[in-house]
CSV table of N, CA, C and O in Angstrom, one decimal:
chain,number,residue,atom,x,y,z
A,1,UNK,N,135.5,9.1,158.3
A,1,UNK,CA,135.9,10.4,157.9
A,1,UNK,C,135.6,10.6,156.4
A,1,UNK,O,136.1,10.0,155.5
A,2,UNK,N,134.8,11.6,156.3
A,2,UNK,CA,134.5,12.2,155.0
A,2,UNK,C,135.7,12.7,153.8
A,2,UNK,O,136.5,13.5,154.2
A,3,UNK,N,135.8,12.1,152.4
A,3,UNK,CA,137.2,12.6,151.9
A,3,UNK,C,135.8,14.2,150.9
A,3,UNK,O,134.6,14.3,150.5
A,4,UNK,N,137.0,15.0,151.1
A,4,UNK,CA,136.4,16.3,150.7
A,4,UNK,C,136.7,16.9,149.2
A,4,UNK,O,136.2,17.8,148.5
A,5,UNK,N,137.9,16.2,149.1
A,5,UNK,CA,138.5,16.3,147.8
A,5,UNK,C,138.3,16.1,146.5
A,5,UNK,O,138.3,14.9,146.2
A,6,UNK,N,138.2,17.1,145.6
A,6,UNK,CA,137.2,16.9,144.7
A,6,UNK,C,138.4,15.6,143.9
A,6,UNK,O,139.6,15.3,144.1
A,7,UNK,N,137.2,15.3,142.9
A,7,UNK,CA,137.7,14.1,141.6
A,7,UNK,C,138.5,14.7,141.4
A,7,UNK,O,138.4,15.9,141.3
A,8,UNK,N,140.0,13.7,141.2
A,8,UNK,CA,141.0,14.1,140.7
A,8,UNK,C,142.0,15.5,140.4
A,8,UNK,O,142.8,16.0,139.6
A,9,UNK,N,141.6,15.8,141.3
A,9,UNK,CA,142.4,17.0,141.7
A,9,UNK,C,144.0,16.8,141.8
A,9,UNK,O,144.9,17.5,141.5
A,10,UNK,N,143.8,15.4,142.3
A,10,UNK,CA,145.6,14.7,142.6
A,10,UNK,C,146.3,15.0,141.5
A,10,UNK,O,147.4,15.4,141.5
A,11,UNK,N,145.5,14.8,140.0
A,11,UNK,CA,145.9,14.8,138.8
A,11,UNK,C,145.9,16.0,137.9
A,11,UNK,O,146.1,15.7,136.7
A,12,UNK,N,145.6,17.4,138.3
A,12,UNK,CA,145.9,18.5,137.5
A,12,UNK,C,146.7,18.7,137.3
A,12,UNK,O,147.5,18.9,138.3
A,13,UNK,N,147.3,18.7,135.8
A,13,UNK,CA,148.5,19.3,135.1
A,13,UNK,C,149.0,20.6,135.9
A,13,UNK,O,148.4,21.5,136.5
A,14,UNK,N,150.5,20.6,135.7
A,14,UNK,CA,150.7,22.1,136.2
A,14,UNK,C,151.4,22.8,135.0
A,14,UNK,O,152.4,22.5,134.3
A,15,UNK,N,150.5,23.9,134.9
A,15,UNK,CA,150.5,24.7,133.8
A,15,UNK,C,151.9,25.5,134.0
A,15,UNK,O,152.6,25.6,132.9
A,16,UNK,N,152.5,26.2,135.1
A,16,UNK,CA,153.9,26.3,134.8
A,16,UNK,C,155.2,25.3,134.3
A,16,UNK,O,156.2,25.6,133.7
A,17,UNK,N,154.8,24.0,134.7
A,17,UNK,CA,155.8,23.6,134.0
A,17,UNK,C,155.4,23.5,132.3
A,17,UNK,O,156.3,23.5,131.5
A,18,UNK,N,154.3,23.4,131.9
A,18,UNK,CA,154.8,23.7,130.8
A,18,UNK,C,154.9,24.6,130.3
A,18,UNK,O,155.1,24.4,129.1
A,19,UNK,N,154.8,25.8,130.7
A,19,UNK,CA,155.1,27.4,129.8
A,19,UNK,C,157.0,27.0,130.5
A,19,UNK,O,157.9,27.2,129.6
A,20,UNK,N,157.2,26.7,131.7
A,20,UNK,CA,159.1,26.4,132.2
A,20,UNK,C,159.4,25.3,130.6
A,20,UNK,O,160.5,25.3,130.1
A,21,UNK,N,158.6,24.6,130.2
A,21,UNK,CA,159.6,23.8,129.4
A,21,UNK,C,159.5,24.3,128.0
A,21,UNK,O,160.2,24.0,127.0
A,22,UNK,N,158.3,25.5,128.1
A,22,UNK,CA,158.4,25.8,127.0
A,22,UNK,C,159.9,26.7,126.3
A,22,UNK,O,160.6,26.4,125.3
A,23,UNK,N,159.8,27.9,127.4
A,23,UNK,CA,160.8,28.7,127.9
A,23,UNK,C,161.9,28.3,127.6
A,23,UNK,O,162.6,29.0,126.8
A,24,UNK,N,162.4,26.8,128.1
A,24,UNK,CA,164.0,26.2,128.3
A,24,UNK,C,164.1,26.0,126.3
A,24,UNK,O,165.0,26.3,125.6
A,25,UNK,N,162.7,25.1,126.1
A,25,UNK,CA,163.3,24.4,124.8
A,25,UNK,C,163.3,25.5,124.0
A,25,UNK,O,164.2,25.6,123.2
A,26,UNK,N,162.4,26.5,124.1
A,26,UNK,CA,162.2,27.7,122.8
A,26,UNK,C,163.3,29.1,123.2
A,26,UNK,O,163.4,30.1,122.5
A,27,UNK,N,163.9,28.8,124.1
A,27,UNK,CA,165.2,30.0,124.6
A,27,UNK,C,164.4,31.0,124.4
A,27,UNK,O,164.6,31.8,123.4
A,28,UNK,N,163.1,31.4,125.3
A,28,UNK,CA,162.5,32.6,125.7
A,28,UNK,C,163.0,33.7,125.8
A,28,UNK,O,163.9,33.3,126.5
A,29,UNK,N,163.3,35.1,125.6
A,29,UNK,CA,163.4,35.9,126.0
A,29,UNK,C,162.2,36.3,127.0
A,29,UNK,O,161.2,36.7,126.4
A,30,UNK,N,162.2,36.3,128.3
A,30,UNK,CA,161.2,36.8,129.4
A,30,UNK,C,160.9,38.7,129.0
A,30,UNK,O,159.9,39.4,128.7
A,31,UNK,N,162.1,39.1,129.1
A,31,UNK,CA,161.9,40.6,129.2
A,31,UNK,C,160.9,41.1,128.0
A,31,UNK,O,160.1,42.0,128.2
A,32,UNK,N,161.3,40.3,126.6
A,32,UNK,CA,160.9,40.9,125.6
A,32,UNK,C,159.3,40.1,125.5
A,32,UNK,O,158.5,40.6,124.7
A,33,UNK,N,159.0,39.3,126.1
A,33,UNK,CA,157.4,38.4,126.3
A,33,UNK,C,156.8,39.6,127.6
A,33,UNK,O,155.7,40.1,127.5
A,34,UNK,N,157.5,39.7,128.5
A,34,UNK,CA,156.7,41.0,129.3
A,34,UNK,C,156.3,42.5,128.8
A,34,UNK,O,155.2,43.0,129.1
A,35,UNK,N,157.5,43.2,128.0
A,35,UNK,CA,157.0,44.1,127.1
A,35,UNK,C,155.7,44.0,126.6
A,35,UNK,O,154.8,44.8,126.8
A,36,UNK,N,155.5,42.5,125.4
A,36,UNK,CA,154.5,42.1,124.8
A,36,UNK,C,153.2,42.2,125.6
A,36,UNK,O,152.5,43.2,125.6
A,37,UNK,N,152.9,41.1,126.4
A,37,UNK,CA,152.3,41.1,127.5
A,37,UNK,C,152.1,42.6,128.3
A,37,UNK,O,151.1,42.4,129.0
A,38,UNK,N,152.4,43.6,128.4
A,38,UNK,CA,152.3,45.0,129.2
A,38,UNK,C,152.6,44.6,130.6
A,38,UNK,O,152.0,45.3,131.4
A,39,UNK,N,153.6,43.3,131.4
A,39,UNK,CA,153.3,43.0,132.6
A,39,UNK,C,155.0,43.7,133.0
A,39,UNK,O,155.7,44.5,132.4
A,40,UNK,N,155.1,43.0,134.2
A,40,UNK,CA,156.8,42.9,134.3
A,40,UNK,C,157.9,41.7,134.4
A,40,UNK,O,157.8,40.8,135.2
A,41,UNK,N,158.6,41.8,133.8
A,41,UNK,CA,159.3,40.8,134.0
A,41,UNK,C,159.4,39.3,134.9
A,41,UNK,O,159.4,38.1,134.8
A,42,UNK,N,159.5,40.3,135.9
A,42,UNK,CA,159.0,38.8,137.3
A,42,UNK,C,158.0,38.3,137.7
A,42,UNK,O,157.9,37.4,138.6
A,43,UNK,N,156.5,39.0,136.6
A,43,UNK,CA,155.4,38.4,136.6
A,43,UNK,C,155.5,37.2,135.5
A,43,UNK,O,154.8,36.2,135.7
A,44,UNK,N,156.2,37.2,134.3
A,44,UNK,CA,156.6,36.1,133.6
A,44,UNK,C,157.0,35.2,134.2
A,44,UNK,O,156.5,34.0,134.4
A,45,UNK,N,158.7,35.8,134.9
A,45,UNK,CA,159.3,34.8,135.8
A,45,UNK,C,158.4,33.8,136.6
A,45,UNK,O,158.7,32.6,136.7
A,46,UNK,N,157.5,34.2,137.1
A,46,UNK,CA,156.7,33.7,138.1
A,46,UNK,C,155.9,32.6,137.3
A,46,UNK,O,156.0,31.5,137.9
A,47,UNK,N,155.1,32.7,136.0
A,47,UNK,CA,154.2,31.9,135.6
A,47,UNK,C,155.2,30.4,135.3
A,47,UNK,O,154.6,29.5,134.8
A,48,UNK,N,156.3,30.3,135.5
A,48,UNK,CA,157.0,29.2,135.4
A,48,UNK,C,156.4,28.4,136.4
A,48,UNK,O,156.1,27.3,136.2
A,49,UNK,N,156.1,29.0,137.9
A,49,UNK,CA,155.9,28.4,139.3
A,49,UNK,C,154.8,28.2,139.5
A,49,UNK,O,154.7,27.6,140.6
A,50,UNK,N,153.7,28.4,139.0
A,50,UNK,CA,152.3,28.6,139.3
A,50,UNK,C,151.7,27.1,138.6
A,50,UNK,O,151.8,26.5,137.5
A,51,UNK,N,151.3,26.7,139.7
A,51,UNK,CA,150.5,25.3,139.5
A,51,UNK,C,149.2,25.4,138.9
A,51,UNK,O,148.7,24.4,138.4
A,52,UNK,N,148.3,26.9,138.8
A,52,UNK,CA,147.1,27.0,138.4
A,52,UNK,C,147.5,28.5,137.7
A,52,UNK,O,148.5,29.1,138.0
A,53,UNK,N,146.4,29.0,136.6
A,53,UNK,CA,146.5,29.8,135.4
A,53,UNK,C,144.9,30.2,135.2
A,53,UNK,O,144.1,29.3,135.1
A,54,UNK,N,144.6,31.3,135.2
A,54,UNK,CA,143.6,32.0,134.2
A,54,UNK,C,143.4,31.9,133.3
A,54,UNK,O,144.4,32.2,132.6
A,55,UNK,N,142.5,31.7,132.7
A,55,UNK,CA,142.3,31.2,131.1
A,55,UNK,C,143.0,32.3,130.3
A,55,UNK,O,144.0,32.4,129.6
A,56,UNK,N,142.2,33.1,130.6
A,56,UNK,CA,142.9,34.7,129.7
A,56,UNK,C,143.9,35.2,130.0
A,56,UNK,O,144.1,36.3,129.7
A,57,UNK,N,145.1,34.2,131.1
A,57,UNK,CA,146.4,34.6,130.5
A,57,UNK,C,146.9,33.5,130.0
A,57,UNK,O,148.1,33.6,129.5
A,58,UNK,N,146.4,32.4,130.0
A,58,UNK,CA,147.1,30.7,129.3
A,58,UNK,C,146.5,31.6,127.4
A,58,UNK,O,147.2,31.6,126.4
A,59,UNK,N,145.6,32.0,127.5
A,59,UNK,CA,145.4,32.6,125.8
A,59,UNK,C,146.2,33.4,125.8
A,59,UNK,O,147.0,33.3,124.9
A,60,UNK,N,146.5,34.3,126.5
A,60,UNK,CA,147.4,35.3,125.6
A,60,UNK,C,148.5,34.9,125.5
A,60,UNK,O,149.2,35.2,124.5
A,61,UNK,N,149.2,33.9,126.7
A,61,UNK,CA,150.8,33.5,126.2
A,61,UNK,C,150.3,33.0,124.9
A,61,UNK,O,150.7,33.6,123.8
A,62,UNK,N,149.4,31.8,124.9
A,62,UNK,CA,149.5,31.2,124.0
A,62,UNK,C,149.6,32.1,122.5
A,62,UNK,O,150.5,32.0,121.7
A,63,UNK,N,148.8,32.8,122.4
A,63,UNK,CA,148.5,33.9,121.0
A,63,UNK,C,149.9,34.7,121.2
A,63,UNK,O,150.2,35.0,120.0
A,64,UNK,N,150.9,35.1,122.0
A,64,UNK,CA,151.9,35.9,121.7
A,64,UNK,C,152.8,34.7,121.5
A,64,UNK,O,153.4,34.8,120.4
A,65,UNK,N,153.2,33.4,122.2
A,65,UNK,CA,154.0,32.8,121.9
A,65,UNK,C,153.7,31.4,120.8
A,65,UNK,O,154.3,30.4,120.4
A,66,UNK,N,152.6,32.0,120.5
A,66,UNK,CA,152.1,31.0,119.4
A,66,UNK,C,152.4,29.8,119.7
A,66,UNK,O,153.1,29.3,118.9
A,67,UNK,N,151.9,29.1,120.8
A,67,UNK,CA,152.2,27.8,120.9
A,67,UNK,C,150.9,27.6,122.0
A,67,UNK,O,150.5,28.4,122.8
A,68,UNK,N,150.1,26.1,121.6
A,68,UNK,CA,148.7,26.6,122.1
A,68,UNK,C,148.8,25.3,123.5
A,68,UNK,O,148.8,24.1,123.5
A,69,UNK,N,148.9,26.6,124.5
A,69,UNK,CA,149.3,25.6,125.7
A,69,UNK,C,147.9,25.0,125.7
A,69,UNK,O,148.1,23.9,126.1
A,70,UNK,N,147.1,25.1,125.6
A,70,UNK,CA,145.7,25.0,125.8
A,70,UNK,C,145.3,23.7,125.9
A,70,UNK,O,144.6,23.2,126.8
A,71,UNK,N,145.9,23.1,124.6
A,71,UNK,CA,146.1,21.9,123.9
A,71,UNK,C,146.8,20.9,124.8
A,71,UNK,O,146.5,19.7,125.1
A,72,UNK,N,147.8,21.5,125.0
A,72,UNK,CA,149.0,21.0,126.0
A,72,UNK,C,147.6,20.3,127.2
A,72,UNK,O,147.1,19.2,127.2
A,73,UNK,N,147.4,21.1,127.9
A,73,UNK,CA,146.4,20.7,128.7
A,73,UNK,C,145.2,19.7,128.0
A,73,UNK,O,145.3,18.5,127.8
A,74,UNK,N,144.7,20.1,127.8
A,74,UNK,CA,143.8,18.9,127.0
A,74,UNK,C,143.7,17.9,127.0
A,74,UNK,O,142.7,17.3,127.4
A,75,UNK,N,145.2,17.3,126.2
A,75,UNK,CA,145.8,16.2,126.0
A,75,UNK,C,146.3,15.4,127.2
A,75,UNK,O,147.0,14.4,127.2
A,76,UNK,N,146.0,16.2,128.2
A,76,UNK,CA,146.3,14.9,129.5
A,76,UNK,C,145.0,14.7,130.2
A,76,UNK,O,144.9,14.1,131.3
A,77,UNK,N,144.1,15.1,129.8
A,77,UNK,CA,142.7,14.4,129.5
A,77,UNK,C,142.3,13.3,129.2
A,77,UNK,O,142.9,13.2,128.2
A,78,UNK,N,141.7,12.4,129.3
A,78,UNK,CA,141.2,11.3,128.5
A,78,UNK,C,140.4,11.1,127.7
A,78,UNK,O,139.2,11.2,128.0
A,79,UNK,N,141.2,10.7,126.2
A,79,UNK,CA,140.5,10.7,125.0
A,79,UNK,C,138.8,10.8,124.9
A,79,UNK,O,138.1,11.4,124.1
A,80,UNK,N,138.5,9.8,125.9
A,80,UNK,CA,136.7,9.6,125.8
A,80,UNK,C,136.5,10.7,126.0
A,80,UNK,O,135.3,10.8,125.9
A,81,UNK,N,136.9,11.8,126.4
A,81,UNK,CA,135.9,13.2,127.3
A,81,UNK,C,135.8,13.7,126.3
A,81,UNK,O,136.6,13.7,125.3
A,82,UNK,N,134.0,14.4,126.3
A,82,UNK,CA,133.6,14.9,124.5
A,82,UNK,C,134.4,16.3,124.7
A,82,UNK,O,135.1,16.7,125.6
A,83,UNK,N,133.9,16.7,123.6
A,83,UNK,CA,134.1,18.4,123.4
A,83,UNK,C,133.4,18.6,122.3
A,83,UNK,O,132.9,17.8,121.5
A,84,UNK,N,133.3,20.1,122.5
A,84,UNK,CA,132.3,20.8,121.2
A,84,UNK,C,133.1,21.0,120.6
A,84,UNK,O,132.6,22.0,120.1
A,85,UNK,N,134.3,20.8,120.0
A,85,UNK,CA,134.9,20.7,118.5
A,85,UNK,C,134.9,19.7,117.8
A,85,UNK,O,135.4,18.6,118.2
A,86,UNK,N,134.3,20.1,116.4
A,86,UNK,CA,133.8,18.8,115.5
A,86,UNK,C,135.2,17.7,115.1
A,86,UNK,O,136.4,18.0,115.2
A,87,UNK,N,134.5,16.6,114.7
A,87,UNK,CA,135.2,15.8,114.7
A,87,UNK,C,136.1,15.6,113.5
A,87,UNK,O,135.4,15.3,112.5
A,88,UNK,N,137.6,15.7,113.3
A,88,UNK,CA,138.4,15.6,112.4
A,88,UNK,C,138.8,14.6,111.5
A,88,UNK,O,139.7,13.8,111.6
A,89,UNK,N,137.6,14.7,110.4
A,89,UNK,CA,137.4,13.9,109.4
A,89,UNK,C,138.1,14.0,108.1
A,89,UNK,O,137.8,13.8,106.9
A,90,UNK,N,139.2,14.4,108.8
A,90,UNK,CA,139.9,14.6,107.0
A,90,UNK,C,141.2,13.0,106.6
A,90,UNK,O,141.4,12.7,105.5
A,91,UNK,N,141.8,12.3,107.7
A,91,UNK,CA,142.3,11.5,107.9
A,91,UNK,C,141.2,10.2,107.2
A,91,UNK,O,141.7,9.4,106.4
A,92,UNK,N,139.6,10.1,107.4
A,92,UNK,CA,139.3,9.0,106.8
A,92,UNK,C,138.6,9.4,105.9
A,92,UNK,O,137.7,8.6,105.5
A,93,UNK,N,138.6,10.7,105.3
A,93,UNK,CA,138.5,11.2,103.8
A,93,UNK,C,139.2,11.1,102.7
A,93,UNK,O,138.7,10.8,101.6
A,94,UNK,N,140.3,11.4,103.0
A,94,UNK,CA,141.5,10.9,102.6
A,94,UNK,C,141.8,9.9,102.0
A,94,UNK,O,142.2,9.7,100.9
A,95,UNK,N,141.5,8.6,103.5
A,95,UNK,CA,141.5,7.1,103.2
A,95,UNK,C,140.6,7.1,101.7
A,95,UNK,O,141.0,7.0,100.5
A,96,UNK,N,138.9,7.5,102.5
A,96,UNK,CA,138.4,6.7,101.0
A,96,UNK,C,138.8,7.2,100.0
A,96,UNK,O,139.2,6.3,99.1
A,97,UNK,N,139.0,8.7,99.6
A,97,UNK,CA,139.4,9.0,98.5
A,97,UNK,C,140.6,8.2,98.0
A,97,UNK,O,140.7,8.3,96.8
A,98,UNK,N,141.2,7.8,98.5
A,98,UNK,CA,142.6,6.6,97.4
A,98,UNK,C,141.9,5.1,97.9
A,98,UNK,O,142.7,4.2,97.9
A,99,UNK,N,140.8,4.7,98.3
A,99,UNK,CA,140.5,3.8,98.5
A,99,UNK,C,139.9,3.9,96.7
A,99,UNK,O,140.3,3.2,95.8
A,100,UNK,N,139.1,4.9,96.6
A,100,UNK,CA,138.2,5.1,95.2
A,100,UNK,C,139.3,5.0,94.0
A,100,UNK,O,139.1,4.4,92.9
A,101,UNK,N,140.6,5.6,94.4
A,101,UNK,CA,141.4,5.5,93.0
A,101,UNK,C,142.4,4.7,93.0
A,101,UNK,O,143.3,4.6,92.2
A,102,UNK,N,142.2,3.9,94.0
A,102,UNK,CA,143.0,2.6,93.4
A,102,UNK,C,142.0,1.4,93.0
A,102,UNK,O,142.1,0.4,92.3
A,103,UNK,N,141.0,2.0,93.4
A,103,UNK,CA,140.1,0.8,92.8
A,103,UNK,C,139.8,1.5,91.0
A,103,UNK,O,140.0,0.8,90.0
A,104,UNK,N,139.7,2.1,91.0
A,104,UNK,CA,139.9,2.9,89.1
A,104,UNK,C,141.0,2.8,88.6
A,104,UNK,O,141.2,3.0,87.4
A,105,UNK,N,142.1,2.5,89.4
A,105,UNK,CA,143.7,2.2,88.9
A,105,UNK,C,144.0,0.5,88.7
A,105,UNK,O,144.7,-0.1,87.9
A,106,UNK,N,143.1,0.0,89.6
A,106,UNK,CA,143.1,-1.9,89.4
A,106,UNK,C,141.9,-2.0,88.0
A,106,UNK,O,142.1,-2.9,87.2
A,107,UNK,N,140.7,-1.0,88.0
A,107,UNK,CA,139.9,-1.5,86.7
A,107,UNK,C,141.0,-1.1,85.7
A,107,UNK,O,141.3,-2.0,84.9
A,108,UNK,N,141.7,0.3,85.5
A,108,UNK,CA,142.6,1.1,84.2
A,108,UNK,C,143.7,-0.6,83.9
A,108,UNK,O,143.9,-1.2,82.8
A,109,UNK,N,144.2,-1.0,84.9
A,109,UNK,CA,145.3,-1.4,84.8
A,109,UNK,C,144.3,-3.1,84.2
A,109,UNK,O,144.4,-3.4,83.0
A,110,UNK,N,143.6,-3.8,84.9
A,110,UNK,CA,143.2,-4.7,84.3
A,110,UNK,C,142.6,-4.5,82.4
A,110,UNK,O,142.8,-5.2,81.5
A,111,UNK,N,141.7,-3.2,82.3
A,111,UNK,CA,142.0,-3.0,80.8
A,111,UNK,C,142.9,-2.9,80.2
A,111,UNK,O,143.0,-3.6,79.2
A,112,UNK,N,144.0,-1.9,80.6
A,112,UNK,CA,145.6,-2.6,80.1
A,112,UNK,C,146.2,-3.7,79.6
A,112,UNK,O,146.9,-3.8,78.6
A,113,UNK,N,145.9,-4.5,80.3
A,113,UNK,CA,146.3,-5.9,80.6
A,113,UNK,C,145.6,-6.6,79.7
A,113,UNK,O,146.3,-7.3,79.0
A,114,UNK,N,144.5,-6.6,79.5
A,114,UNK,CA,143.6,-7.2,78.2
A,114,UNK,C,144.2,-6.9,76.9
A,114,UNK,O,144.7,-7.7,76.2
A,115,UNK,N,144.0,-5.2,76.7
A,115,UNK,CA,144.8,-4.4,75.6
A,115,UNK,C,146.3,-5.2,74.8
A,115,UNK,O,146.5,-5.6,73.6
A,116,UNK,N,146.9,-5.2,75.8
A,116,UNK,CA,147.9,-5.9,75.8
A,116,UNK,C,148.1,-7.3,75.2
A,116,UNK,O,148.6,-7.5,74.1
A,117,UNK,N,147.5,-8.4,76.2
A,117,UNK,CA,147.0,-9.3,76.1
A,117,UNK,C,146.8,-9.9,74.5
A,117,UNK,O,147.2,-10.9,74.0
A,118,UNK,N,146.1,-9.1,74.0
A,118,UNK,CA,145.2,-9.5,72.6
A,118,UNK,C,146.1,-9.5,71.2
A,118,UNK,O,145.6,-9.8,70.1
C-alpha cells in the first residue's frame, strides 16, 4: 500500500496555538483586535482553533499585534533549511572588532609597562 502523505505533514506547527498563547500571555483584547482587523469578533475567536493560516492574515495579526508569528513558525524548522535572508553578521563583527582592541590594549599596556619599568 502506497503512503500518500506528503513529507512531514505529521509535523506542521499549529498556527492557532500560537496566536491562543499569544492571546493568554499578552491578555488580548479580541474585540478591540477585530475592530482593527475590520473582522468580527468570533472570527478572531476562531483563529485560536485553526491548525492552518493564510499568509496574509498570519501578516496582518502579526503587523497589528506586533509580534512576528512568522518567525514563530520558522523556528520549528530546521536550522540547515536556507532562506533568502542574508546572513547576520553583526555577532562575528563584533567579535573581531574587540578581537582588534584588545590586541592594541595588550601592545598600549605592554608600552606602559616598559615606561614604567625604566
Amino acid at each position: 500500500m502506497e503512503d500518500n502523505t506528503p513529507l512531514g505533514s505529521e509535523l506542521v506547527p499549529d498556527i492557532g496555538a500560537f496566536i491562543a498563547r499569544y492571546f493568554k500571555e499578552k491578555r488580548t483584547y479580541k474585540s478591540a483586535l477585530a475592530r482593527k482587523l475590520k473582522v468580527r469578533p468570533q472570527t478572531v475567536l476562531g483563529y485560536r482553533q485553526k491548525k492552518s493560516m493564510q499568509t496574509q492574515t498570519i501578516w496582518t495579526l502579526s503587523l497589528e499585534l506586533k509580534h512576528n508569528f512568522m518567525k514563530d513558525l520558522a523556528d520549528q524548522l530546521p536550522k540547515e533549511f536556507s532562506t533568502f535572508s542574508p546572513k547576520d553578521t553583526t555577532l562575528q563583527d563584533r567579535i573581531a572588532a574587540l578581537e582588534t582592541e584588545n590586541e592594541l590594549l595588550k601592545a598600549q599596556l605592554a608600552v606602559l609597562k616598559e615606561v614604567m619599568g625604566k
